[in-house]
Coordinates of C-alpha atoms in Angstrom, one line a residue:
X16 CA 90.5 187.7 112.6
X17 CA 86.8 188.5 110.4
X18 CA 84.9 191.7 108.7
X19 CA 81.9 192.5 109.0
X20 CA 79.2 192.8 106.2
X21 CA 79.8 196.8 106.2
X22 CA 83.7 196.4 105.4
X23 CA 82.5 195.3 102.0
X24 CA 79.5 198.1 101.1
X25 CA 76.3 198.2 102.2
X26 CA 75.0 194.4 103.0
X27 CA 71.2 194.1 101.9
X28 CA 68.9 194.5 105.2
X29 CA 69.0 190.8 106.3
X30 CA 72.5 189.9 106.4
X31 CA 72.8 192.9 108.2
X32 CA 69.6 191.9 110.7
X33 CA 72.0 188.8 111.0
X34 CA 75.4 190.3 112.0
X35 CA 73.7 191.8 114.8
X36 CA 71.6 188.9 116.0
X37 CA 72.1 186.1 117.5
X38 CA 70.7 183.0 114.9
X39 CA 67.7 181.1 116.3
X40 CA 68.5 178.1 117.9
X41 CA 68.2 175.0 116.0
X42 CA 65.4 172.9 115.6
X43 CA 66.8 169.9 117.0
X44 CA 63.4 167.7 118.2
X45 CA 61.1 168.0 114.8
X46 CA 64.2 168.1 112.3
X47 CA 66.4 165.4 114.4
X48 CA 62.5 163.4 114.4
X49 CA 62.0 163.9 110.6
X50 CA 65.7 162.6 109.6
X51 CA 65.4 160.0 111.9
X52 CA 62.4 158.7 110.4
X53 CA 63.7 159.4 106.4
X54 CA 67.2 157.1 108.1
X55 CA 65.2 154.3 109.6
X56 CA 62.1 154.3 106.9
X57 CA 65.3 153.8 104.0
X58 CA 67.3 151.1 105.6
X59 CA 64.2 149.1 106.0
X60 CA 63.9 149.4 102.6
X61 CA 67.4 148.2 101.6
X62 CA 66.9 145.4 103.5
X63 CA 64.2 144.3 99.9
X64 CA 66.2 142.6 97.3
X65 CA 66.9 145.0 95.2
X66 CA 69.2 145.3 91.6
X67 CA 69.3 148.8 90.6
X68 CA 71.2 148.9 87.5
X69 CA 72.7 152.3 88.2
X70 CA 73.5 150.8 92.3
X71 CA 75.3 147.2 90.2
X72 CA 77.3 149.8 88.1
X73 CA 78.5 151.7 91.3
X74 CA 79.2 148.3 92.6
X75 CA 80.5 146.3 89.5
X76 CA 83.1 149.3 88.8
X77 CA 84.4 149.2 92.2
X78 CA 84.7 145.5 92.2
X79 CA 86.6 144.7 88.7
X80 CA 86.9 148.0 87.5
X81 CA 88.0 150.5 90.0
X82 CA 90.2 153.5 88.7
X83 CA 90.4 157.1 88.7
X84 CA 87.6 157.3 86.4
X85 CA 85.2 156.2 84.0
X86 CA 83.3 157.0 81.0
X87 CA 80.2 158.4 82.7
X88 CA 81.2 157.9 86.8
X89 CA 84.1 159.9 88.8
X90 CA 85.5 156.8 91.5
X91 CA 83.9 158.0 94.2
X92 CA 80.4 156.3 94.5
X93 CA 82.4 153.3 93.1
X94 CA 85.0 153.5 96.2
X95 CA 82.0 152.9 98.7
X96 CA 80.8 150.2 96.9
X97 CA 83.7 148.9 96.7
X98 CA 84.5 149.0 100.7
X99 CA 81.1 148.4 101.7
X100 CA 81.3 144.9 99.5
X101 CA 84.7 144.2 101.3
X102 CA 83.3 145.2 105.3
X103 CA 80.0 143.1 104.6
X104 CA 80.3 141.5 101.4
X105 CA 76.2 140.8 99.5
X106 CA 75.0 143.0 102.5
X107 CA 72.1 145.0 100.7
X108 CA 71.4 147.1 103.4
X109 CA 75.7 148.0 104.5
X110 CA 75.9 149.3 100.0
X111 CA 72.9 151.4 101.2
X112 CA 74.9 152.9 104.3
X113 CA 76.3 155.4 102.5
X114 CA 73.2 156.9 100.8
X115 CA 70.7 156.5 103.6
X116 CA 73.1 159.0 105.3
X117 CA 73.4 161.6 103.1
X118 CA 69.5 161.4 102.2
X119 CA 68.7 162.3 105.9
X120 CA 71.5 164.6 106.0
X121 CA 70.3 166.9 103.1
X122 CA 67.4 166.8 105.5
X123 CA 69.6 168.1 108.9
X124 CA 71.4 170.2 106.4
X125 CA 68.4 172.3 105.0
X126 CA 67.3 172.6 108.1
X127 CA 71.0 174.4 109.0
X128 CA 69.9 176.6 105.9
X129 CA 66.9 178.2 106.9
X130 CA 68.8 179.3 110.3
X131 CA 71.8 180.2 109.3
X132 CA 69.4 182.3 107.1
X133 CA 67.7 183.2 110.3
X134 CA 65.0 181.1 110.3
X135 CA 63.2 179.9 113.3
X136 CA 62.1 176.8 114.2
X137 CA 58.7 177.2 112.2
X138 CA 60.9 177.9 109.5
X139 CA 64.0 175.3 109.8
X140 CA 61.6 172.2 110.3
X141 CA 59.6 173.2 107.0
X142 CA 62.4 173.4 105.6
X143 CA 63.2 169.6 106.7
X144 CA 60.0 168.6 105.2
X145 CA 61.1 170.0 101.9
X146 CA 63.4 166.8 101.3
X147 CA 62.5 164.8 103.5
X148 CA 58.8 164.1 101.3
X149 CA 60.6 164.7 97.9
X150 CA 59.2 161.8 95.6
X151 CA 62.8 161.2 93.8
X152 CA 64.3 160.9 97.6
X153 CA 61.9 158.7 98.7
X154 CA 62.4 156.8 95.5
X155 CA 66.3 156.2 95.5
X156 CA 67.7 157.3 98.8
X157 CA 68.5 153.7 99.9
X158 CA 70.4 153.0 96.3
X159 CA 74.2 153.7 96.2
X160 CA 74.3 156.3 93.3
X161 CA 75.8 159.6 92.9
X162 CA 72.7 161.4 91.7
X163 CA 71.9 159.8 95.9
X164 CA 74.9 161.1 97.1
X165 CA 75.1 164.6 95.5
X166 CA 72.3 166.9 97.4
X167 CA 74.1 166.0 100.3
X168 CA 77.3 167.6 99.2
X169 CA 75.7 170.8 97.2
X170 CA 73.8 171.8 100.4
X171 CA 76.9 171.7 102.2
X172 CA 78.3 173.6 99.4
X173 CA 75.6 176.3 99.9
X174 CA 76.1 176.6 103.5
X175 CA 79.4 177.5 103.2
X176 CA 78.4 180.2 100.6
X177 CA 75.3 181.6 102.7
X178 CA 77.7 181.5 106.1
X179 CA 80.3 183.2 104.3
X180 CA 77.8 186.4 103.0
X181 CA 76.7 186.7 106.5
X182 CA 80.0 186.1 108.0
X183 CA 82.7 186.8 105.3
X184 CA 84.9 184.3 107.2
X185 CA 87.4 183.5 104.5
X186 CA 87.5 180.4 106.2
X187 CA 84.4 179.0 105.0
X188 CA 86.1 179.6 101.2
X189 CA 89.1 178.0 102.1
X190 CA 86.7 174.6 103.3
X191 CA 84.4 175.0 99.8
X192 CA 87.9 174.1 97.8
X193 CA 87.8 170.5 99.5
X194 CA 83.2 169.9 99.6
X195 CA 83.4 170.9 96.0
X196 CA 86.9 168.9 94.9
X197 CA 85.1 165.8 96.7
X198 CA 81.7 166.7 94.4
X199 CA 83.3 166.9 91.7
X200 CA 84.7 163.4 92.3
X201 CA 80.9 161.8 92.8
X202 CA 79.4 164.2 89.9
X203 CA 80.8 166.7 87.4
X204 CA 78.0 168.7 87.4
X205 CA 79.6 170.5 90.2
X206 CA 81.8 172.3 88.0
X207 CA 78.3 173.8 86.1
X208 CA 76.9 175.0 89.5
X209 CA 80.9 176.3 90.0
X210 CA 80.4 178.6 86.5
X211 CA 77.0 179.7 86.8
X212 CA 78.0 180.9 90.5
X213 CA 80.8 182.2 89.8
X214 CA 80.6 183.5 86.2
X215 CA 76.9 184.3 86.2
X216 CA 75.5 184.8 89.2
X217 CA 77.5 186.6 91.1
X218 CA 78.9 188.9 89.0
X219 CA 76.0 190.5 87.6
X220 CA 73.9 189.9 91.0
X221 CA 76.5 190.1 93.5
X222 CA 78.3 189.9 96.1
X223 CA 81.1 190.5 93.9
X224 CA 83.7 190.7 97.2
X225 CA 83.9 186.9 96.9
X226 CA 85.2 187.2 93.3
X227 CA 87.6 189.5 95.3
X228 CA 88.6 187.2 98.4
X229 CA 91.8 185.5 98.1
X230 CA 90.8 182.7 100.1
X231 CA 87.7 181.8 97.5
X232 CA 90.6 181.4 94.7
X233 CA 92.2 179.1 97.4
X234 CA 89.5 177.0 97.9
X235 CA 89.1 176.6 93.5
X236 CA 92.7 175.5 93.6
X237 CA 92.4 173.0 96.1
X238 CA 88.8 171.7 94.6
X239 CA 91.0 171.6 91.2
X240 CA 92.9 169.6 93.3
X241 CA 91.7 167.4 94.6
X242 CA 89.3 166.5 91.4
X243 CA 92.6 166.7 89.2
X244 CA 93.2 162.2 89.6
X245 CA 90.0 162.1 87.7
X246 CA 90.4 165.0 85.2
X247 CA 93.9 163.3 84.3
X248 CA 91.7 160.0 83.7
X249 CA 88.8 161.6 81.4
X250 CA 91.6 163.2 79.4
X251 CA 93.8 160.6 79.1
X252 CA 90.9 158.8 77.6
X253 CA 90.0 161.4 75.5
X254 CA 87.2 163.2 78.0
X255 CA 84.5 160.6 77.2
X256 CA 82.3 162.2 79.6
X257 CA 81.9 165.1 77.0
X258 CA 80.3 163.0 74.6
X259 CA 77.6 161.6 76.8
X260 CA 75.8 164.5 76.9
X261 CA 74.7 163.7 72.9
X262 CA 74.2 160.0 74.1
X263 CA 71.6 160.8 77.0
X264 CA 69.7 163.8 75.0
X265 CA 69.9 160.8 72.3
X266 CA 67.7 158.1 75.1
X267 CA 66.2 161.1 77.0
X268 CA 64.3 161.2 72.6
X269 CA 63.9 158.6 72.9
X270 CA 62.5 157.6 76.5
X271 CA 60.4 160.7 76.8
X272 CA 60.3 162.3 73.1
X273 CA 61.5 165.8 74.1
X274 CA 63.3 168.2 76.7
X275 CA 59.5 169.6 78.0
X276 CA 58.5 166.5 79.3
X277 CA 62.0 165.4 80.6
X278 CA 61.5 169.0 82.7
X279 CA 58.1 167.9 83.8
X280 CA 59.1 164.7 84.8
X281 CA 62.1 166.9 86.6
X282 CA 59.0 169.1 88.4
X283 CA 57.5 166.2 89.3
X284 CA 60.0 164.0 91.2
X285 CA 61.2 167.2 93.3
X286 CA 57.8 167.5 95.9
X287 CA 55.2 169.5 96.5
X288 CA 56.8 170.9 99.5
X289 CA 60.2 171.6 98.1
X290 CA 58.8 172.5 94.7
X291 CA 56.4 175.1 96.7
X292 CA 59.1 176.4 99.2
X293 CA 61.1 176.6 95.7
X294 CA 58.6 179.0 94.6
X295 CA 58.0 180.6 97.6
X296 CA 62.1 181.0 97.9
X297 CA 62.8 182.7 93.6
X298 CA 60.1 184.7 94.6
X299 CA 61.2 186.5 97.7
X300 CA 65.1 186.5 96.1
X301 CA 63.7 188.6 93.4
X302 CA 60.8 191.0 95.0
X303 CA 62.5 191.4 98.9
X304 CA 65.3 193.6 99.6
X305 CA 66.5 191.8 102.3
X306 CA 67.6 189.0 100.3
X307 CA 69.8 191.2 97.8
X308 CA 72.7 189.8 99.0
X309 CA 71.6 186.2 97.8
X310 CA 69.9 186.8 94.3
X311 CA 73.0 185.0 93.3
X312 CA 71.6 181.5 94.1
X313 CA 67.8 182.5 92.5
X314 CA 70.2 183.4 89.1
X315 CA 72.1 180.1 89.2
X316 CA 69.2 178.1 89.8
X317 CA 67.6 179.8 86.7
X318 CA 70.7 179.0 84.7
X319 CA 70.9 175.4 85.3
X320 CA 67.8 174.9 84.5
X321 CA 68.0 176.4 81.7
X322 CA 71.1 174.0 80.8
X323 CA 68.9 171.2 81.9
X324 CA 66.1 171.7 79.8
X325 CA 67.9 173.4 76.8
X326 CA 70.1 170.0 76.7
X327 CA 67.9 167.2 77.3
X328 CA 69.2 166.3 80.7
X329 CA 68.6 163.9 82.9
X330 CA 65.4 164.1 84.9
X331 CA 67.4 164.4 88.0
X332 CA 70.0 166.7 87.4
X333 CA 68.7 169.8 89.1
X334 CA 67.6 168.2 92.4
X335 CA 70.7 169.5 94.3
X336 CA 69.9 172.7 93.7
X337 CA 66.6 172.4 95.5
X338 CA 67.6 172.1 99.0
X339 CA 68.7 175.8 99.5
X340 CA 65.7 177.3 97.7
X341 CA 63.7 175.4 100.5
X342 CA 65.2 176.5 102.7
X343 CA 65.3 180.1 101.1
X344 CA 61.7 179.9 100.6
X345 CA 60.6 178.5 104.5
X346 CA 62.8 181.9 105.6
X347 CA 60.6 184.0 102.6
X348 CA 57.3 182.6 104.4
X349 CA 58.4 183.4 108.0
X350 CA 58.4 186.6 106.7
X351 CA 55.7 186.9 105.9
X352 CA 54.5 184.8 108.8
X353 CA 56.1 187.5 111.0
X354 CA 54.3 190.5 108.8
X355 CA 50.8 189.2 110.2
X356 CA 50.3 187.6 106.4
X357 CA 50.5 183.7 106.4
X358 CA 49.6 181.2 104.7
X359 CA 48.8 177.3 105.7
X360 CA 51.4 174.6 105.2
X361 CA 50.2 171.7 106.0
X362 CA 48.1 170.5 102.1
X363 CA 51.2 170.8 101.0
X364 CA 53.0 168.8 103.4
X365 CA 49.8 165.6 104.1
X366 CA 50.1 165.8 99.5
X367 CA 54.0 165.2 100.2
X368 CA 53.6 162.3 102.8
X369 CA 51.5 160.6 100.8
X370 CA 53.2 161.1 97.5
X371 CA 56.9 160.2 99.0
X372 CA 55.2 156.9 100.3
X373 CA 53.7 156.1 97.1
X374 CA 57.7 156.7 95.9
X375 CA 59.2 154.3 98.8
X376 CA 56.7 151.4 96.9
X377 CA 57.8 152.2 93.6
X378 CA 61.1 152.0 94.5
X379 CA 60.3 148.4 95.3
X380 CA 59.1 147.6 92.3
X381 CA 61.6 149.7 89.9
X382 CA 64.6 147.7 91.4
X383 CA 63.0 144.5 91.2
X384 CA 65.1 141.7 91.3
X385 CA 63.3 139.3 89.1
X386 CA 64.7 140.1 85.5
X387 CA 68.1 140.7 87.2
X388 CA 68.2 137.5 89.0
X389 CA 67.0 135.6 86.1
X390 CA 69.4 136.9 83.3
X391 CA 72.0 136.1 85.9
X392 CA 71.3 132.8 86.9
X393 CA 70.8 131.6 82.8
X394 CA 74.4 133.2 82.1
X395 CA 75.4 130.9 85.4
X396 CA 74.4 128.1 84.0
X397 CA 75.5 128.3 79.8
X398 CA 78.4 129.3 81.7
X399 CA 78.8 126.3 84.1
X400 CA 78.1 123.6 80.9
X401 CA 81.0 124.6 78.8
X402 CA 83.1 122.3 78.7
X403 CA 86.3 122.9 80.8
X404 CA 88.9 122.9 78.1
X405 CA 86.2 125.6 75.7
X406 CA 85.5 127.7 79.1
X407 CA 89.3 129.1 80.2
X408 CA 89.0 129.9 76.3
X409 CA 85.8 131.5 76.7
X410 CA 85.3 135.3 77.5
X411 CA 81.9 136.4 79.2
X412 CA 80.6 139.6 77.4
X413 CA 77.8 141.5 77.5
X414 CA 75.4 144.4 75.3
X415 CA 73.6 147.1 76.5
X416 CA 75.7 147.5 79.7
X417 CA 73.2 147.0 82.2
X418 CA 73.1 143.4 81.3
X419 CA 76.7 143.6 81.7
X420 CA 76.8 145.5 85.1
X421 CA 74.1 142.3 86.7
X422 CA 76.6 139.9 86.1
X423 CA 79.6 141.7 87.7
X424 CA 77.3 142.4 90.3
X425 CA 75.9 139.0 91.0
X426 CA 77.0 137.1 94.4
X427 CA 80.3 135.5 93.6
X428 CA 79.7 132.3 94.8
X429 CA 78.0 132.3 91.3
X430 CA 81.6 131.6 90.1
X431 CA 81.1 134.3 87.1
X432 CA 84.0 135.7 86.0
X433 CA 83.8 139.9 85.5
X434 CA 81.9 140.6 82.0
X435 CA 83.4 142.6 79.2
X436 CA 81.0 144.9 76.7
X437 CA 81.7 147.5 74.4
X438 CA 79.0 149.6 75.7
X439 CA 79.4 152.6 77.4
X440 CA 82.0 152.4 80.8
X441 CA 82.7 148.7 79.5
X442 CA 83.3 149.9 76.3
X443 CA 86.6 151.7 78.0
X444 CA 87.5 148.7 80.8
X445 CA 90.0 146.4 80.0
X446 CA 89.2 143.6 77.0
X447 CA 89.0 139.9 77.3
X448 CA 92.7 138.2 77.6
X449 CA 94.0 137.4 74.2
X450 CA 93.5 133.5 74.7
X451 CA 90.1 133.9 75.2
X452 CA 89.5 133.5 71.4
X453 CA 85.2 132.5 72.3
X454 CA 82.8 134.4 74.2
X455 CA 79.7 133.9 75.8
X456 CA 77.9 137.1 75.4
X457 CA 74.2 138.1 76.8
X458 CA 72.6 140.3 74.5
X459 CA 72.2 142.0 71.0
X460 CA 75.5 139.9 69.1
X461 CA 75.1 142.4 65.9
X462 CA 77.8 145.4 66.9
X463 CA 80.7 142.0 67.6
X464 CA 78.6 139.8 65.4
X465 CA 81.4 140.8 62.2
X466 CA 84.2 139.6 64.2
X467 CA 83.3 135.8 64.3
X468 CA 82.8 133.3 62.2
X469 CA 80.5 132.0 63.9
X470 CA 77.3 132.6 66.3
X471 CA 74.9 130.5 67.8
X472 CA 72.1 131.3 70.7
X473 CA 72.9 128.9 73.6
X474 CA 69.6 130.4 75.9
X475 CA 67.5 132.4 76.3
X476 CA 66.4 134.3 79.9
X477 CA 62.7 134.0 81.1
X478 CA 61.1 137.6 80.6
X479 CA 60.0 139.7 84.2
X480 CA 59.3 143.4 84.7
X481 CA 60.1 146.0 81.6
X482 CA 60.1 148.6 84.5
X483 CA 63.9 148.2 85.7
X484 CA 65.3 148.0 81.5
X485 CA 66.2 151.1 81.7
X486 CA 62.2 153.1 80.5
X487 CA 62.2 150.5 77.6
X488 CA 66.0 150.6 75.8
X489 CA 67.0 147.3 77.0
X490 CA 64.8 144.6 76.1
X491 CA 62.5 142.2 78.8
X492 CA 64.2 139.4 77.8
X493 CA 67.5 138.4 76.1
X494 CA 68.9 135.5 74.6
X495 CA 72.7 133.8 75.5
X496 CA 74.7 133.5 72.3
X497 CA 77.8 131.8 71.7
X498 CA 80.5 133.4 69.6
X499 CA 83.8 131.8 68.2
X500 CA 86.2 131.8 65.5
X501 CA 87.6 135.5 66.6
X502 CA 89.2 137.0 63.8
X503 CA 90.9 139.9 65.0
X504 CA 92.7 140.7 68.3
X505 CA 90.5 142.2 71.0
X506 CA 92.0 145.3 71.1
X507 CA 91.3 146.0 67.9
X508 CA 87.4 144.7 68.0
X509 CA 87.4 147.0 71.1
X510 CA 88.1 150.1 69.1
X511 CA 86.4 149.3 66.8
X512 CA 82.6 148.9 68.7
X513 CA 82.8 150.6 71.9
X514 CA 79.8 152.8 72.2
X515 CA 78.2 155.1 74.9
X516 CA 74.4 154.7 73.4
X517 CA 72.1 152.3 75.0
X518 CA 70.0 152.2 72.2
X519 CA 70.2 149.8 69.3
X520 CA 72.8 150.4 67.5
X521 CA 74.2 150.3 63.4
X522 CA 76.4 147.1 63.7
X523 CA 79.9 148.1 63.4
X524 CA 82.0 148.2 60.3
X525 CA 83.6 144.5 60.0
X526 CA 87.0 143.6 59.4
X527 CA 89.4 143.2 56.3
X528 CA 89.2 140.3 54.8

């Protein structure tokens, strides 16, 4: 049996009103049309040839290195890539289906959030237009990456939390457990959300009844149990995910020059509709007493934003937190409309549609397959030209990891073996077998050169567009080297040379002679 908000102190006017009144009807037609349009557009784009290295990494891990974890990725997205590759090998459209479902699902879930807060059809439709016209969502809504799936999962978490605020139904908090656990198996950032909501936001801003509800803590235990396998993997491998923060910060400094530019980039890719709604939502949470029981959302958002800027995190780290603010903003504008203070939203919507269309077009350029295809084709040619006896003794390697992902995600009919490498996640994957004493290496040989007596170039992959090369950290063209005369076991080489940084690094210390 559930209890009303009055059982845990005086509720805010908004919660009291929602408790005694039936929620508005769901805006099925307009919201469904927006979500449907988003899904169709992204499915069409999914058929355009692409090679995006983050998506290729998911496919590479799923094909060759699937485990309970990796250096910077929990296992859920690689598992989805593995399933898609098994069901329809080589199909880009099937690979993109989970991403498209999550992107269109975020549109529906944001509208449901607005409805949960008392939003009428207009508010629900406006809320749905936020993620529906997002620049980042338009760019990568058809790429199977963890950051594509994350907004939908966070929006479900917030929907459960805000529905609990209204109904105090403990079953909603139990449901938080598996959802948060699945989110953690997708990206670890949801743990920062948990800390921001529970420790910093709910304690000062309320509703503190959340922390006194046994179902909440039971849900937290369930979340930890779901995420336990990947947490155990991280612990067993020295918590490399923690070291990733420094690597990401260093890369952002090289690409952007400073955290302020990263933050501005993060704002630019949100989209004008969501950005405007989020601003209205934050203002409403601060000023309007009707939002008293929901202010923890604003506190958590500000805390996460500060953490991303201070740590120089990726520009997309904060994107999953915007849909809930868009929903609150849409209902805040409804309150203004009901009070006779209207303001047209169509200019922001029009601009949002234009920018989203531009982002859709840019995604084709960003994920252009020309460089990857040229590099993979040249590598396959060089590998085939090795005499059969030498080929069996030759490992295939690549540095940085972006090159390794291109090779591992290549069509199987090219006959390439799984790639090895010491950069990023590849440094924690298995090293080559000991019977292979040579390496055909794609990319920079400097870290490995001290461990071989010979190194000679055998081919060069043609240059193409720099837009798909990790912000310029990865060269537009590369040399393929043949390293021979290995002087130490692969395990020793791997432990001495693995590195998380994509940017050029100093050679590893040479082995003792």
